mmCIF file of C-alpha atoms in Angstrom:
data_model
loop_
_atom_site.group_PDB
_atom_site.id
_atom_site.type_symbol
_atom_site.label_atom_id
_atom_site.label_comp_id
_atom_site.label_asym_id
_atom_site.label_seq_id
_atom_site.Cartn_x
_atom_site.Cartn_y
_atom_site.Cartn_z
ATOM 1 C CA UNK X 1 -12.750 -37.317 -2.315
ATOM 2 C CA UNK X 2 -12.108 -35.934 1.290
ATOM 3 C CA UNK X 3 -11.750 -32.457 2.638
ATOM 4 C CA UNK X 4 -8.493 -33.203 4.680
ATOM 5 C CA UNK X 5 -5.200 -31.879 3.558
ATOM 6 C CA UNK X 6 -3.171 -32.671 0.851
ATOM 7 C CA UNK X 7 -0.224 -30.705 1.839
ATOM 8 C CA UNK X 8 0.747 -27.798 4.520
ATOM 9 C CA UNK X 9 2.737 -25.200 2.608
ATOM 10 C CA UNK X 10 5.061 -23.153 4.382
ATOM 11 C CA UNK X 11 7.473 -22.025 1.668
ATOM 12 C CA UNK X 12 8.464 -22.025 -1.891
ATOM 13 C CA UNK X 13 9.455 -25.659 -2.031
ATOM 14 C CA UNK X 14 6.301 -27.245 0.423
ATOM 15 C CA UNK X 15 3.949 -25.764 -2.478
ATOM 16 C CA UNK X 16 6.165 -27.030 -5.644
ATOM 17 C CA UNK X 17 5.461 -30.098 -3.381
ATOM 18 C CA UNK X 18 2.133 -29.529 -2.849
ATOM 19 C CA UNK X 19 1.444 -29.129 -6.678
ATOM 20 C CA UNK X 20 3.041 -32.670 -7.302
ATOM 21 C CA UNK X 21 0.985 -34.780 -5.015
ATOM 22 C CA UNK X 22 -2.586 -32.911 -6.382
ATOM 23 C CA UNK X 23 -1.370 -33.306 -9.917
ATOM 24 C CA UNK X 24 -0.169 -37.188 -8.859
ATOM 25 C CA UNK X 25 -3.620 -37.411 -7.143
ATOM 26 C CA UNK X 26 -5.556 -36.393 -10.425
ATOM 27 C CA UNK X 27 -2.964 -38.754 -12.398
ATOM 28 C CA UNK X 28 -2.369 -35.753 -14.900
ATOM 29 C CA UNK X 29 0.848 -35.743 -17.160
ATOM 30 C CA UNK X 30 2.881 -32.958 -17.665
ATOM 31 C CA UNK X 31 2.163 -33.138 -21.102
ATOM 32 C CA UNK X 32 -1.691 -32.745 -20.504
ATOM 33 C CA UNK X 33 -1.370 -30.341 -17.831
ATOM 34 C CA UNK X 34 0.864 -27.936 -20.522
ATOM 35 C CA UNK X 35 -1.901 -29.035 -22.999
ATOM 36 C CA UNK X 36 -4.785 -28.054 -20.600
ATOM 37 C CA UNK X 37 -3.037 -24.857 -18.912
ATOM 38 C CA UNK X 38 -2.396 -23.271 -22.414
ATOM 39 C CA UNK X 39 1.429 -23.117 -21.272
ATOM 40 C CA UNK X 40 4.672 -23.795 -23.615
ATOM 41 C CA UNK X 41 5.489 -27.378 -24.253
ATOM 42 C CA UNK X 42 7.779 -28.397 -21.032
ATOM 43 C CA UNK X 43 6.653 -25.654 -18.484
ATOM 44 C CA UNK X 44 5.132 -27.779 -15.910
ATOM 45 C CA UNK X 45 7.990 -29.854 -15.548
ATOM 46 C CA UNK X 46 9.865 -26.978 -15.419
ATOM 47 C CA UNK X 47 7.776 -25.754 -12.560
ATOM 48 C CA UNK X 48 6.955 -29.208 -10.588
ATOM 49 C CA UNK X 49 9.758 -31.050 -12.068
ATOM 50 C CA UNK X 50 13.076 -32.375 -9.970
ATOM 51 C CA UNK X 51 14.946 -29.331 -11.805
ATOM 52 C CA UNK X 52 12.637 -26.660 -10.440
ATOM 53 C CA UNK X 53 14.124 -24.605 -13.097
ATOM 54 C CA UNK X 54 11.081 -22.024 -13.372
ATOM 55 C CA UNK X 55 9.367 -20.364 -10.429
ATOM 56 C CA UNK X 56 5.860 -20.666 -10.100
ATOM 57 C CA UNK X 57 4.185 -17.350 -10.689
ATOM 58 C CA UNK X 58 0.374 -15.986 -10.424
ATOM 59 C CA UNK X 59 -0.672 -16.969 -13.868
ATOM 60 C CA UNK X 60 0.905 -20.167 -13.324
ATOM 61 C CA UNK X 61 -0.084 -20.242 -9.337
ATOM 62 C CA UNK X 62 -3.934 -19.699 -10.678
ATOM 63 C CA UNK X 63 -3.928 -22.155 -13.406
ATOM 64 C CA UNK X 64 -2.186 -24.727 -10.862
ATOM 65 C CA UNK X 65 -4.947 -24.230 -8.289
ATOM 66 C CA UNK X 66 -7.527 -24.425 -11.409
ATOM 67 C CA UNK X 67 -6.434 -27.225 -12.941
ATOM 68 C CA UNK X 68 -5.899 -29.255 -9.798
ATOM 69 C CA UNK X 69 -9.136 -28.712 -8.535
ATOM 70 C CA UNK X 70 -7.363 -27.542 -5.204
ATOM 71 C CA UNK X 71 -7.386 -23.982 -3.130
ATOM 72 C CA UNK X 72 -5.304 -22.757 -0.309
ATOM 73 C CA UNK X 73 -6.490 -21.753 3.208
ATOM 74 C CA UNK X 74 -4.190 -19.900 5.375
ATOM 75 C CA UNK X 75 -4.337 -20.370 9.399
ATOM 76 C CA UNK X 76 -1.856 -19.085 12.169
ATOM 77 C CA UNK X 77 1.444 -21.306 12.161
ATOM 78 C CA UNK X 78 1.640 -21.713 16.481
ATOM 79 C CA UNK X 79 5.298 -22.868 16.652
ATOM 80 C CA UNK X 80 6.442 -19.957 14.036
ATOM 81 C CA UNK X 81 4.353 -17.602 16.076
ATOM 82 C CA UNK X 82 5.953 -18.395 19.078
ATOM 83 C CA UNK X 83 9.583 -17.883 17.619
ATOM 84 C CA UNK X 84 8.917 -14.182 16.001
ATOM 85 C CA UNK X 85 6.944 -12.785 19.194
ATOM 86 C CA UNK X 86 10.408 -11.839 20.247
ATOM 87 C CA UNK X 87 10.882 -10.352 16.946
ATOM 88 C CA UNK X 88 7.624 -8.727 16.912
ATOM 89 C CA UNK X 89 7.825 -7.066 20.200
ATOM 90 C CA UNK X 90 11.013 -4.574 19.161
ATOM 91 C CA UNK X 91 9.722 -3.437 15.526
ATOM 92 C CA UNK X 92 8.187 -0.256 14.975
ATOM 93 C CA UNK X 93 5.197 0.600 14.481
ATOM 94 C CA UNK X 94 5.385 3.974 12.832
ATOM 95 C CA UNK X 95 5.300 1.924 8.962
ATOM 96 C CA UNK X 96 2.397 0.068 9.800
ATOM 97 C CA UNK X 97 -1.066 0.232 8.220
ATOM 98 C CA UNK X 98 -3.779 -0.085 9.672
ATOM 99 C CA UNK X 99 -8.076 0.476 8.703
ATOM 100 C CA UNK X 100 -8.118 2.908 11.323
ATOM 101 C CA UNK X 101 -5.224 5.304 9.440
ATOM 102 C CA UNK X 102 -6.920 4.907 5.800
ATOM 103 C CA UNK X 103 -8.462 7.972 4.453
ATOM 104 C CA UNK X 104 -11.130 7.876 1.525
ATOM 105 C CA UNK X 105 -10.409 8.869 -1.906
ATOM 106 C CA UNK X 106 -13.146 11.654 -1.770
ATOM 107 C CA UNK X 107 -11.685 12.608 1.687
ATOM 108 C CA UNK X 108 -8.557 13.001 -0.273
ATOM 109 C CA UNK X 109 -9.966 14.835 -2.892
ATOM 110 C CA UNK X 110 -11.246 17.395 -0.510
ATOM 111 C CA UNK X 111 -7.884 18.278 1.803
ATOM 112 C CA UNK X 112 -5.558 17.805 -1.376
ATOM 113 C CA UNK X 113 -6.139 21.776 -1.997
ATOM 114 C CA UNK X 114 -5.435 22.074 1.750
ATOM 115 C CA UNK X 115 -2.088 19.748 1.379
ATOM 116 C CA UNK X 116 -0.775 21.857 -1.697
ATOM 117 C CA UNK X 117 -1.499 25.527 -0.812
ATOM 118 C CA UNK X 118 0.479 24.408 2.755
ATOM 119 C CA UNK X 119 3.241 22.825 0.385
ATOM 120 C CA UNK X 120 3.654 25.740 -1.854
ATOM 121 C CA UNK X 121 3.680 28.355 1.542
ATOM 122 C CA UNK X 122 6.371 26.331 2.799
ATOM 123 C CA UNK X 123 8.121 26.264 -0.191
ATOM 124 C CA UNK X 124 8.042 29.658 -0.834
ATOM 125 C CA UNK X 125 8.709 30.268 2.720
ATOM 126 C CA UNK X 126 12.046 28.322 2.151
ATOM 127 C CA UNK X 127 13.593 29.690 -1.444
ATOM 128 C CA UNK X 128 12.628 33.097 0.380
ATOM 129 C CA UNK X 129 15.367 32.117 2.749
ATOM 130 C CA UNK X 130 17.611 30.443 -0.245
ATOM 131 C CA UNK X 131 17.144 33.634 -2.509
ATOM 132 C CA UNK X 132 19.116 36.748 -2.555
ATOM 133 C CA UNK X 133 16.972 40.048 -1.590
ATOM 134 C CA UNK X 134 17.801 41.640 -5.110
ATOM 135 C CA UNK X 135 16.954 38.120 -7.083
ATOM 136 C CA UNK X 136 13.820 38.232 -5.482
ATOM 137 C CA UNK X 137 13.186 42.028 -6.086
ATOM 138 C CA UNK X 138 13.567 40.619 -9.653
ATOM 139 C CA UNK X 139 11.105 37.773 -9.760
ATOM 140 C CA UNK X 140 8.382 39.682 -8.133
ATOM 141 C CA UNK X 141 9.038 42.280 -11.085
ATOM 142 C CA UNK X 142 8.623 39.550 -13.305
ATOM 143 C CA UNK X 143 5.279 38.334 -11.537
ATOM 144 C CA UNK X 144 3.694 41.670 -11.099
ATOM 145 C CA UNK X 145 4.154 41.990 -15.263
ATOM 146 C CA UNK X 146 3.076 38.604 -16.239
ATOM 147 C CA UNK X 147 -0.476 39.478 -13.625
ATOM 148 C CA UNK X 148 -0.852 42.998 -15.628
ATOM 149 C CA UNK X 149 -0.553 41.057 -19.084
ATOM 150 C CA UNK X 150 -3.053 38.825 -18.360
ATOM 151 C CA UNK X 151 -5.639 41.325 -16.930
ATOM 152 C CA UNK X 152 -4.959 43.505 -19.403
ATOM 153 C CA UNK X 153 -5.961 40.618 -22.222
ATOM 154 C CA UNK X 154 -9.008 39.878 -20.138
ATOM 155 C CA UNK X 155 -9.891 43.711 -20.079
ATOM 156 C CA UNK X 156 -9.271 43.559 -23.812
ATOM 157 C CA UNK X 157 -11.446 40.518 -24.573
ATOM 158 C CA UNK X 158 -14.321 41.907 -22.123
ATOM 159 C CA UNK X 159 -14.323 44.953 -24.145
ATOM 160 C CA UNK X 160 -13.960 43.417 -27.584
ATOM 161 C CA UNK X 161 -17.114 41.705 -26.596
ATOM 162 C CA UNK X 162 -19.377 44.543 -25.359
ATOM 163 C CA UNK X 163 -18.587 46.587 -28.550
ATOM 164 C CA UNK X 164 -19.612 43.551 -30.880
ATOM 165 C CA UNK X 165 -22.544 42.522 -28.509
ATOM 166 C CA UNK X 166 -24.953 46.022 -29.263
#
């Protein structure tokens, strides 16, 4: 067996194509290769066949690749990348990602309490602006109670527990 192309894929239909001639090349039947793949009776021909009725998806790309004892290598296309470099010099760059722009999950971790105390202080900054005076009056009411229930529960509780501690 040689190392030298079997195919050059460029789309959709160059890699149905590509499929064929590895699957011609192992002389495989569709009937084997649904046997062997663990697929429904009539799915490779309805991948590889003229009717191209089905699409080939990962499951199906993987068990393709497996069962044809082939793999795919990607290299730069010259002629294609000389047509887009007119394309790619007007696009912006704002949406692309890049290493340098990654940020760690623990790094993440640690400036999410940052990110939300700045989200909530501009929130509140804005419904402060949205809110009538006298609404707001009435939800700080509301605030100030709910804070005195709660500390008086935990004064409660504190004491509850020094006069069954002695």
């Amino acid at each position: 067996m040689t190392d030298q192309p079997l195919a050059v894929v460029t789309d959709h239909e160059s890699l149905r194509e590509a499929f064929r001639v590895a699957k011609a090349l192992r002389n495989l039947s569709n009937a084997f290769c649904d046997d062997a793949g663990d697929f429904a009776e009539g799915h490779v021909d309805k991948c590889l066949g003229p009717t191209a009725a089905r699409g080939i998806g990962p499951t199906t790309f993987d068990e393709f690749c497996k069962m044809f004892a082939v793999k795919f290598v990607m290299v730069p296309d010259l002629e294609c990348e000389a047509a887009m470099q007119g394309v790619w010099q007007g696009r912006e760059n704002r949406n692309v990602r890049d290493n340098a722009h990654r940020m760690s999950k623990e790094l993440l971790a640690r400036a999410q309490p940052l990110i939300f105390k700045e989200m909530s202080r501009r929130a509140a900054a804005a419904r402060k602006i949205k809110i009538a005076a006298p609404l707001r009056a009435k939800i700080a009411r509301r605030a100030a109670r709910a804070r005195w229930k709660k500390a008086r529960a935990k004064l409660a509780a504190s004491d509850a527990d020094t006069m069954f501690a002695g």
